[in-house]
CSV table of C-alpha atoms and ligand atoms in Angstrom, one decimal:
chain,number,residue,atom,x,y,z
A,190,MET,CA,19.3,23.7,-9.7
A,191,LYS,CA,17.5,26.3,-7.2
A,192,GLN,CA,17.3,28.4,-10.1
A,193,LEU,CA,15.1,25.9,-11.8
A,194,ILE,CA,12.9,25.2,-8.9
A,195,ASP,CA,12.6,29.9,-8.4
A,196,LYS,CA,12.1,29.4,-12.0
A,197,LEU,CA,8.6,27.0,-11.6
A,198,ASN,CA,7.7,28.6,-8.2
A,199,ILE,CA,7.2,32.2,-10.6
A,200,THR,CA,6.0,30.7,-14.2
A,201,GLN,CA,4.4,27.6,-13.0
A,202,THR,CA,5.5,25.5,-15.2
A,203,LEU,CA,9.3,23.9,-17.0
A,204,GLU,CA,10.2,22.5,-19.7
A,205,LYS,CA,10.2,18.1,-20.1
A,206,ASP,CA,14.6,18.8,-19.8
A,207,GLU,CA,14.7,21.0,-16.9
A,208,PHE,CA,12.2,18.9,-15.2
A,209,ILE,CA,14.4,15.3,-16.1
A,210,TYR,CA,17.0,17.6,-15.2
A,211,LEU,CA,15.4,18.0,-11.7
A,212,LEU,CA,14.5,14.6,-11.1
A,213,ASP,CA,17.3,13.1,-12.0
A,214,HIS,CA,20.1,15.8,-9.5
A,215,PHE,CA,18.1,16.9,-6.8
A,216,THR,CA,20.3,16.3,-3.6
A,217,GLY,CA,18.6,16.8,0.0
A,218,ARG,CA,19.6,20.7,0.0
A,219,GLU,CA,17.3,21.1,-3.2
A,220,SER,CA,13.9,19.3,-1.6
A,221,GLU,CA,14.4,21.4,1.2
A,222,TYR,CA,14.6,24.9,-0.8
A,223,LEU,CA,11.8,23.2,-2.5
A,224,PHE,CA,9.8,22.0,0.4
A,225,GLU,CA,9.8,25.6,1.6
A,226,LYS,CA,8.6,27.4,-0.9
A,227,ALA,CA,6.0,24.7,-1.6
A,228,ARG,CA,5.0,24.9,2.0
A,229,GLU,CA,4.5,28.8,1.4
A,230,LYS,CA,2.1,28.2,-2.0
A,231,ALA,CA,0.3,25.7,0.1
A,232,HIS,CA,-0.3,28.4,3.2
A,233,LEU,CA,-1.2,31.4,0.5
A,234,TYR,CA,-4.3,29.2,-0.4
A,235,TYR,CA,-5.5,26.5,2.2
A,236,ASP,CA,-3.2,27.9,5.8
A,237,CYS,CA,-2.3,25.5,7.7
A,238,ASP,CA,-5.4,23.8,7.2
A,239,ILE,CA,-5.9,19.9,6.4
A,240,TYR,CA,-9.3,18.4,4.9
A,241,ILE,CA,-9.9,14.8,5.5
A,242,ARG,CA,-12.0,13.0,3.2
A,243,GLY,CA,-13.1,9.7,4.5
A,244,LEU,CA,-12.3,6.7,2.3
A,245,ILE,CA,-15.0,4.1,2.0
A,246,GLU,CA,-13.0,0.9,0.2
A,247,PHE,CA,-16.8,-0.7,-1.1
A,248,SER,CA,-15.7,-3.5,-3.0
A,249,ASN,CA,-12.1,-5.9,-3.7
A,250,TYR,CA,-13.8,-7.0,-7.2
A,251,CYS,CA,-12.4,-6.2,-10.1
A,252,LYS,CA,-13.2,-7.3,-13.7
A,253,ASN,CA,-9.7,-5.9,-14.5
A,254,ASP,CA,-6.0,-7.2,-13.9
A,255,CYS,CA,-3.1,-4.3,-13.7
A,256,TYR,CA,0.1,-5.9,-12.8
A,257,TYR,CA,0.6,-3.6,-10.0
A,258,CYS,CA,-2.2,-3.9,-8.2
A,259,GLY,CA,-3.1,-6.3,-5.3
A,260,ILE,CA,-6.6,-7.0,-6.0
A,261,ARG,CA,-6.2,-7.3,-9.7
A,262,ARG,CA,-8.8,-10.2,-11.2
A,263,SER,CA,-6.1,-12.7,-11.2
A,264,ASN,CA,-5.0,-12.7,-8.0
A,265,SER,CA,-7.1,-15.9,-6.6
A,266,LEU,CA,-5.6,-15.3,-2.6
A,267,ALA,CA,-7.3,-12.2,-2.7
A,268,GLN,CA,-9.9,-12.6,-0.1
A,269,ARG,CA,-13.0,-10.8,-1.8
A,270,TYR,CA,-15.6,-8.7,-0.2
A,271,ARG,CA,-18.4,-5.9,-1.1
A,272,LEU,CA,-20.1,-3.7,1.2
A,273,SER,CA,-24.3,-3.4,0.9
A,274,LYS,CA,-25.8,0.2,0.1
A,275,GLU,CA,-26.9,0.0,3.8
A,276,GLU,CA,-22.9,-0.8,5.2
A,277,ILE,CA,-22.1,2.1,3.0
A,278,LEU,CA,-24.4,4.5,4.3
A,279,ALA,CA,-23.4,3.6,7.8
A,280,CYS,CA,-20.2,4.2,6.9
A,281,CYS,CA,-20.7,7.6,5.8
A,282,ASP,CA,-22.8,8.4,9.0
A,283,GLU,CA,-20.1,7.4,11.6
A,284,GLY,CA,-18.0,9.5,9.3
A,285,TYR,CA,-20.1,12.5,9.6
A,286,HIS,CA,-20.5,11.8,13.7
A,287,LEU,CA,-16.5,11.8,13.1
A,288,GLY,CA,-16.3,15.6,11.8
A,289,PHE,CA,-16.5,14.1,7.9
A,290,ARG,CA,-17.5,16.3,5.1
A,291,THR,CA,-16.3,14.5,1.9
A,292,PHE,CA,-17.0,10.7,1.4
A,293,VAL,CA,-14.6,9.1,-0.9
A,294,LEU,CA,-16.6,6.0,-2.8
A,295,GLN,CA,-13.3,3.4,-4.1
A,296,GLY,CA,-13.0,0.2,-5.6
A,297,GLY,CA,-12.0,-2.1,-7.9
A,298,GLU,CA,-14.0,-2.2,-11.4
A,299,ASP,CA,-16.7,-4.4,-10.0
A,300,ARG,CA,-20.4,-4.9,-11.6
A,301,PHE,CA,-22.1,-6.0,-8.9
A,302,TYR,CA,-22.5,-2.1,-8.3
A,303,THR,CA,-25.1,-1.7,-12.0
A,304,GLN,CA,-25.7,2.3,-12.8
A,305,GLU,CA,-29.0,1.9,-10.9
A,306,LEU,CA,-27.6,0.3,-7.8
A,307,PHE,CA,-24.6,3.2,-7.9
A,308,CYS,CA,-27.1,5.8,-8.4
A,309,ASP,CA,-29.3,4.9,-5.5
A,310,ILE,CA,-26.5,4.9,-3.0
A,311,ILE,CA,-25.5,8.2,-3.5
A,312,LYS,CA,-28.6,9.4,-3.9
A,313,ASN,CA,-29.1,8.1,-0.6
A,314,ILE,CA,-25.8,9.7,0.8
A,315,ARG,CA,-27.1,12.9,-1.0
A,316,ARG,CA,-30.6,13.0,1.1
A,317,ASN,CA,-29.0,12.1,4.6
A,318,HIS,CA,-26.1,14.6,4.3
A,319,PRO,CA,-26.7,17.3,2.2
A,320,ASP,CA,-24.0,19.2,3.1
A,321,CYS,CA,-21.5,17.1,2.5
A,322,ALA,CA,-19.2,16.2,-0.6
A,323,ILE,CA,-19.5,12.5,-2.5
A,324,THR,CA,-16.5,11.5,-4.4
A,325,LEU,CA,-16.2,8.6,-6.4
A,326,SER,CA,-13.0,6.7,-7.3
A,327,ILE,CA,-14.8,3.6,-9.3
A,328,GLY,CA,-12.3,3.4,-12.1
A,329,GLU,CA,-13.4,3.6,-16.4
A,330,ARG,CA,-16.8,3.9,-17.2
A,331,SER,CA,-18.5,5.8,-20.0
A,332,TYR,CA,-20.1,9.0,-20.5
A,333,GLU,CA,-23.6,8.5,-19.6
A,334,GLU,CA,-22.3,6.5,-16.8
A,335,TYR,CA,-20.3,9.5,-15.2
A,336,GLN,CA,-23.3,11.9,-16.4
A,337,ALA,CA,-25.8,9.3,-14.3
A,338,TYR,CA,-24.3,9.3,-11.2
A,339,PHE,CA,-23.1,13.4,-11.5
A,340,ASP,CA,-26.8,13.6,-11.8
A,341,ALA,CA,-27.5,11.3,-8.9
A,342,GLY,CA,-25.4,14.3,-6.8
A,343,ALA,CA,-22.0,12.9,-7.0
A,344,ASN,CA,-19.4,15.9,-6.9
A,345,ARG,CA,-15.9,14.7,-7.3
A,346,PHE,CA,-13.9,12.1,-9.4
A,347,LEU,CA,-10.9,10.2,-8.1
A,348,LEU,CA,-8.8,8.6,-11.2
A,349,ARG,CA,-5.2,8.8,-11.5
A,350,HIS,CA,-4.1,8.4,-14.8
A,351,GLU,CA,-1.4,6.0,-13.8
A,352,THR,CA,1.8,6.9,-15.6
A,353,ALA,CA,1.6,9.8,-18.6
A,354,GLY,CA,4.1,7.9,-20.6
A,355,GLU,CA,2.4,5.9,-23.1
A,356,LYS,CA,5.0,2.4,-23.8
A,357,HIS,CA,5.0,2.4,-19.5
A,358,TYR,CA,1.4,2.1,-19.8
A,359,GLN,CA,1.3,-0.8,-21.6
A,360,LYS,CA,4.0,-2.3,-19.0
A,361,LEU,CA,1.7,-1.8,-16.1
A,362,HIS,CA,-1.5,-2.6,-17.9
A,363,PRO,CA,-2.9,-6.0,-19.8
A,364,PRO,CA,-3.5,-5.2,-23.3
A,365,LYS,CA,-7.0,-4.7,-22.4
A,366,LEU,CA,-6.9,-1.6,-20.9
A,367,SER,CA,-5.5,2.0,-22.8
A,368,GLN,CA,-4.1,5.0,-22.1
A,369,GLN,CA,-6.1,6.7,-24.6
A,370,ASN,CA,-9.5,6.1,-22.7
A,371,ARG,CA,-8.2,6.3,-19.4
A,372,ILE,CA,-7.2,10.3,-20.7
A,373,ARG,CA,-10.7,9.9,-22.6
A,374,CYS,CA,-12.3,9.0,-18.8
A,375,LEU,CA,-10.6,12.2,-17.2
A,376,GLN,CA,-12.0,14.7,-20.2
A,377,ASP,CA,-15.3,13.8,-20.4
A,378,LEU,CA,-15.5,13.6,-15.7
A,379,LYS,CA,-14.4,17.4,-16.8
A,380,ARG,CA,-16.5,18.1,-19.3
A,381,ILE,CA,-19.8,16.7,-17.1
A,382,GLY,CA,-18.8,18.9,-14.4
A,383,PHE,CA,-17.1,16.7,-11.5
A,384,GLN,CA,-14.4,17.7,-9.3
A,385,VAL,CA,-11.8,16.2,-11.1
A,386,GLY,CA,-8.2,14.1,-9.1
A,387,THR,CA,-6.0,12.4,-11.2
A,388,GLY,CA,-2.3,11.4,-10.3
A,389,PHE,CA,0.8,8.5,-10.4
A,390,MET,CA,2.9,6.0,-9.2
A,391,VAL,CA,6.4,6.9,-8.3
A,392,GLU,CA,8.7,4.6,-8.6
A,393,SER,CA,6.4,2.0,-10.7
A,394,PRO,CA,8.3,-0.6,-12.6
A,395,TYR,CA,9.8,0.4,-15.6
A,396,GLN,CA,9.2,4.3,-14.8
A,397,THR,CA,12.2,6.8,-16.9
A,398,THR,CA,12.6,9.6,-15.2
A,399,ALA,CA,11.1,11.0,-18.9
A,400,ASP,CA,7.8,9.6,-17.8
A,401,LEU,CA,8.0,11.5,-14.5
A,402,ALA,CA,8.3,14.6,-16.5
A,403,GLU,CA,6.1,13.1,-19.2
A,404,ASP,CA,3.5,13.2,-15.6
A,405,LEU,CA,4.1,16.5,-14.9
A,406,LEU,CA,3.5,18.3,-18.7
A,407,PHE,CA,-0.2,16.1,-18.5
A,408,ILE,CA,-1.0,17.2,-15.1
A,409,GLN,CA,-0.4,20.6,-16.1
A,410,GLU,CA,-2.2,20.5,-19.5
A,411,LEU,CA,-5.1,18.7,-17.6
A,412,ASN,CA,-4.9,21.5,-14.7
A,413,PRO,CA,-7.2,19.0,-12.1
A,414,GLN,CA,-8.8,19.6,-8.7
A,415,MET,CA,-6.7,17.4,-7.2
A,416,VAL,CA,-3.3,15.3,-7.7
A,417,GLY,CA,-2.6,12.1,-5.6
A,418,ILE,CA,0.7,10.9,-6.1
A,419,GLY,CA,2.0,7.8,-3.7
A,420,PRO,CA,5.2,5.8,-3.8
A,421,PHE,CA,4.5,1.7,-6.0
A,422,ILE,CA,4.9,-0.9,-3.5
A,423,THR,CA,4.9,-4.2,-3.9
A,424,HIS,CA,2.5,-6.6,-4.1
A,425,LYS,CA,3.9,-10.3,-3.1
A,426,ASP,CA,1.1,-12.3,-5.3
A,427,THR,CA,1.5,-10.0,-8.5
A,428,PRO,CA,3.4,-10.0,-11.1
A,429,PHE,CA,5.7,-6.9,-10.0
A,430,ALA,CA,6.4,-9.1,-7.1
A,431,GLN,CA,10.2,-9.2,-7.4
A,432,PHE,CA,10.0,-5.4,-7.7
A,433,PRO,CA,11.8,-3.0,-5.5
A,434,SER,CA,8.9,-0.3,-3.7
A,435,GLY,CA,9.4,3.8,-4.4
A,436,SER,CA,10.8,6.2,-2.3
A,437,LEU,CA,9.8,8.7,0.0
A,438,LYS,CA,12.4,11.0,-1.0
A,439,LYS,CA,11.3,11.1,-4.6
A,440,THR,CA,7.5,10.8,-4.2
A,441,LEU,CA,7.8,14.3,-1.8
A,442,PHE,CA,10.4,16.1,-4.3
A,443,LEU,CA,7.2,15.3,-6.5
A,444,ILE,CA,4.7,16.3,-4.4
A,445,GLY,CA,6.8,20.1,-4.3
A,446,LEU,CA,6.9,20.4,-7.9
A,447,ILE,CA,3.0,19.9,-7.9
A,448,ARG,CA,2.6,22.2,-5.5
A,449,LEU,CA,4.8,25.0,-7.4
A,450,MET,CA,3.0,23.8,-11.0
A,451,LEU,CA,-0.7,23.8,-9.2
A,452,PRO,CA,-0.7,26.0,-6.4
A,453,ALA,CA,-3.9,26.0,-5.7
A,454,ALA,CA,-5.1,22.2,-6.3
A,455,LEU,CA,-5.7,19.9,-3.3
A,456,ILE,CA,-3.0,17.4,-2.8
A,457,PRO,CA,-3.4,14.2,-0.5
A,458,ALA,CA,-0.1,12.8,1.7
A,459,THR,CA,-1.3,9.6,0.7
A,460,THR,CA,-1.7,6.4,2.9
A,461,ALA,CA,1.0,4.9,0.9
A,462,LEU,CA,3.2,7.5,1.7
A,463,GLY,CA,2.2,6.8,5.0
A,464,THR,CA,3.3,2.6,4.8
A,465,VAL,CA,6.8,3.6,2.9
A,466,ASP,CA,7.4,5.8,6.0
A,467,PRO,CA,6.1,5.9,9.7
A,468,LEU,CA,6.4,9.8,9.0
A,469,GLY,CA,5.6,10.0,5.5
A,470,ARG,CA,1.9,11.7,5.6
A,471,GLU,CA,3.9,14.5,7.8
A,472,ALA,CA,6.4,14.6,5.5
A,473,GLY,CA,3.9,15.2,2.3
A,474,ILE,CA,2.3,17.8,4.2
A,475,LEU,CA,5.6,19.5,5.0
A,476,ALA,CA,6.5,19.2,1.3
A,477,GLY,CA,3.3,20.9,0.1
A,478,ALA,CA,0.5,17.9,0.6
A,479,ASN,CA,-2.9,19.7,2.3
A,480,VAL,CA,-5.5,16.5,2.6
A,481,VAL,CA,-5.1,13.0,4.2
A,482,MET,CA,-7.7,10.4,3.8
A,483,PRO,CA,-8.1,8.3,6.8
A,484,ASN,CA,-10.1,5.1,6.2
A,485,LEU,CA,-13.7,4.4,7.4
A,486,SER,CA,-14.1,1.0,6.0
A,487,PRO,CA,-15.8,-1.7,8.3
A,488,VAL,CA,-13.0,-2.4,10.7
A,489,SER,CA,-13.2,-6.3,9.6
A,490,GLN,CA,-13.0,-6.0,5.8
A,491,ARG,CA,-10.0,-3.7,6.3
A,492,LYS,CA,-7.1,-5.5,5.1
A,493,LYS,CA,-8.9,-7.1,2.2
A,494,TYR,CA,-8.3,-4.3,0.2
A,495,ALA,CA,-4.5,-5.0,0.2
A,496,LEU,CA,-3.8,-3.1,-3.2
A,497,TYR,CA,0.0,-3.7,-1.8
A,498,ASP,CA,2.1,-4.7,1.0
A,499,ASN,CA,2.0,-3.8,5.0
A,500,LYS,CA,-0.6,-1.5,4.1
A,501,ILE,CA,-1.2,1.3,7.1
A,502,CYS,CA,-4.1,1.9,9.5
A,503,THR,CA,-5.9,-1.4,8.5
A,504,GLY,CA,-6.5,-2.7,12.3
A,505,ASP,CA,-7.8,0.7,14.2
A,506,GLU,CA,-11.4,2.0,14.1
A,507,ALA,CA,-12.6,4.6,12.4
A,508,ALA,CA,-12.1,7.1,15.6
A,509,GLN,CA,-8.9,5.6,16.2
A,510,CYS,CA,-7.8,6.8,13.2
A,511,ILE,CA,-9.2,10.5,13.3
A,512,GLN,CA,-7.4,10.7,16.6
A,513,CYS,CA,-4.1,9.9,15.9
A,514,LEU,CA,-3.9,12.1,12.1
A,515,LYS,CA,-5.4,14.7,14.7
A,516,ARG,CA,-2.4,14.2,17.2
A,517,ARG,CA,0.2,14.1,13.7
A,518,MET,CA,-1.1,16.9,12.3
A,519,ASN,CA,-0.9,19.3,15.6
A,520,LYS,CA,2.5,18.2,15.8
A,521,ILE,CA,3.5,19.3,12.9
A,522,GLY,CA,1.4,22.8,13.1
A,523,TYR,CA,-1.4,21.8,11.3
A,524,GLU,CA,-4.8,21.6,11.6
A,525,ILE,CA,-7.5,19.3,10.6
A,526,THR,CA,-10.9,20.9,9.7
A,527,VAL,CA,-14.6,20.2,9.6
A,528,ALA,CA,-15.7,20.9,5.9
A,529,ARG,CA,-16.2,19.7,2.7
A,530,GLY,CA,-12.6,21.3,1.5
A,531,ASP,CA,-13.4,22.4,-2.0
A,532,SER,CA,-10.5,22.8,-4.4
A,533,LYS,CA,-9.7,26.8,-4.5
A,534,ASN,CA,-8.5,24.8,-7.9
A,535,ILE,CA,-11.7,25.6,-9.9
A,536,ASN,CA,-13.0,23.4,-12.7
A,537,ARG,CA,-14.1,26.1,-15.8
A,538,ASN,CA,-15.5,24.0,-18.0
A,539,LYS,CA,-18.8,23.9,-15.8
A,540,GLU,CA,-20.0,25.7,-12.5
A,541,ARG,CA,-19.6,23.5,-9.6
A,542,ARG,CA,-22.0,22.7,-7.7
B,1483,LIG,N1,-10.6,0.5,-9.5
B,1483,LIG,C1,-10.5,2.4,-9.4
B,1483,LIG,C2,-9.4,2.4,-8.0
B,1483,LIG,C3,-7.9,2.4,-8.0
B,1483,LIG,S1,-7.3,1.9,-6.4
B,1483,LIG,C4,-9.4,3.4,-10.4
B,1483,LIG,O1,-9.1,2.0,-11.0
B,1483,LIG,O2,-9.3,3.8,-10.5
B,1483,LIG,C5,-6.6,3.9,-5.9
B,1483,LIG,C6,-5.2,3.8,-6.5
B,1483,LIG,O3,-4.6,2.8,-6.4
B,1483,LIG,C7,-4.9,3.7,-7.6
B,1483,LIG,O4,-5.2,4.3,-8.8
B,1483,LIG,C8,-3.1,3.1,-8.3
B,1483,LIG,O5,-2.4,4.4,-8.7
B,1483,LIG,C9,-3.1,3.0,-6.5
B,1483,LIG,N2,-2.0,1.4,-6.1
B,1483,LIG,C10,-2.8,0.4,-7.2
B,1483,LIG,N3,-1.8,-0.9,-6.7
B,1483,LIG,C11,-0.8,-0.2,-6.1
B,1483,LIG,C12,0.4,-0.5,-5.7
B,1483,LIG,N4,0.6,-1.7,-5.6
B,1483,LIG,N5,1.3,0.7,-5.0
B,1483,LIG,C13,0.8,1.6,-5.0
B,1483,LIG,N6,-0.3,2.3,-5.7
B,1483,LIG,C14,-0.9,1.4,-5.6
């Protein structure tokens, strides 16, 4: 098995069967070996620097009905909220003072925010903080709409593909949503020139090892600037309430594999990772991740952006979160940096900016 890890480390790819073999058979020993190699690769590109992104969860209204997600349209128990333009801009100002140089606007697919309103918000952030990167995570849109956001000043876009298995995709989503359209969106975003992040949930219901191998091969082909993965976590008011959450172990192993496959990519240690284990984010960094995304949303609304149960950091002020993360990263020998933190895995489709 170590030979396969060495092969991946050198060639940056494996056959589908080889990924499946690794994922089905790895033990603690192989994990440690993989993480060591993954850390070496991460240090080569990013040293011991950890980039931070200020996450602003601007709305939990959503027109979609993904079976795994706590803010799905059909969850009538979700308490809905939206942030106004002024509130979003205030979050950015606070974040800037705390040392954030990237703002991530994430939300449900909420048509209250028209193209015009989003463009206005983006232009304002761009004007107020010209040295910052603006990341959108607002789901599936048309080419034209993505282009308008890029032209307004957005630089990056996060859109997880969720699963590369075609049949599996249909088990996680209602018939209205198609994998084909999600992939079309990712290709459009790349073509327009966004720095693109994709990713998937680990051990979501009905996922097979073959699906995970497909995820890795899909990511290899797309060659994104960022790859965000996290364990699936049960939400009690969704159709998947009876399914168990994914494991820390499997997620970490996948982070290690992704680091060897795309050595220069940005890989976050996600909130979901910190939710399944109190030291999950530290473990993610030690498995090859190099980004954390603390929450900048107003504390009064935090709990309502409940994609899954028991989400961490929903009670603390942003300033507390950043202090806590600084301590946690220092403890394991890493340093949070004040920087835009662009990916060193460049989108060659277009000149970045
Ligand atoms: N509407 C945006 C943002 C989605 S929320 C979009 O469509 O891209 C961000 C991510 O949270 C999702 O892409 C999904 O991978 C993850 N997520 C949602 N529900 C989850 C759950 N129950 N467990 C773990 N991750 C979840």
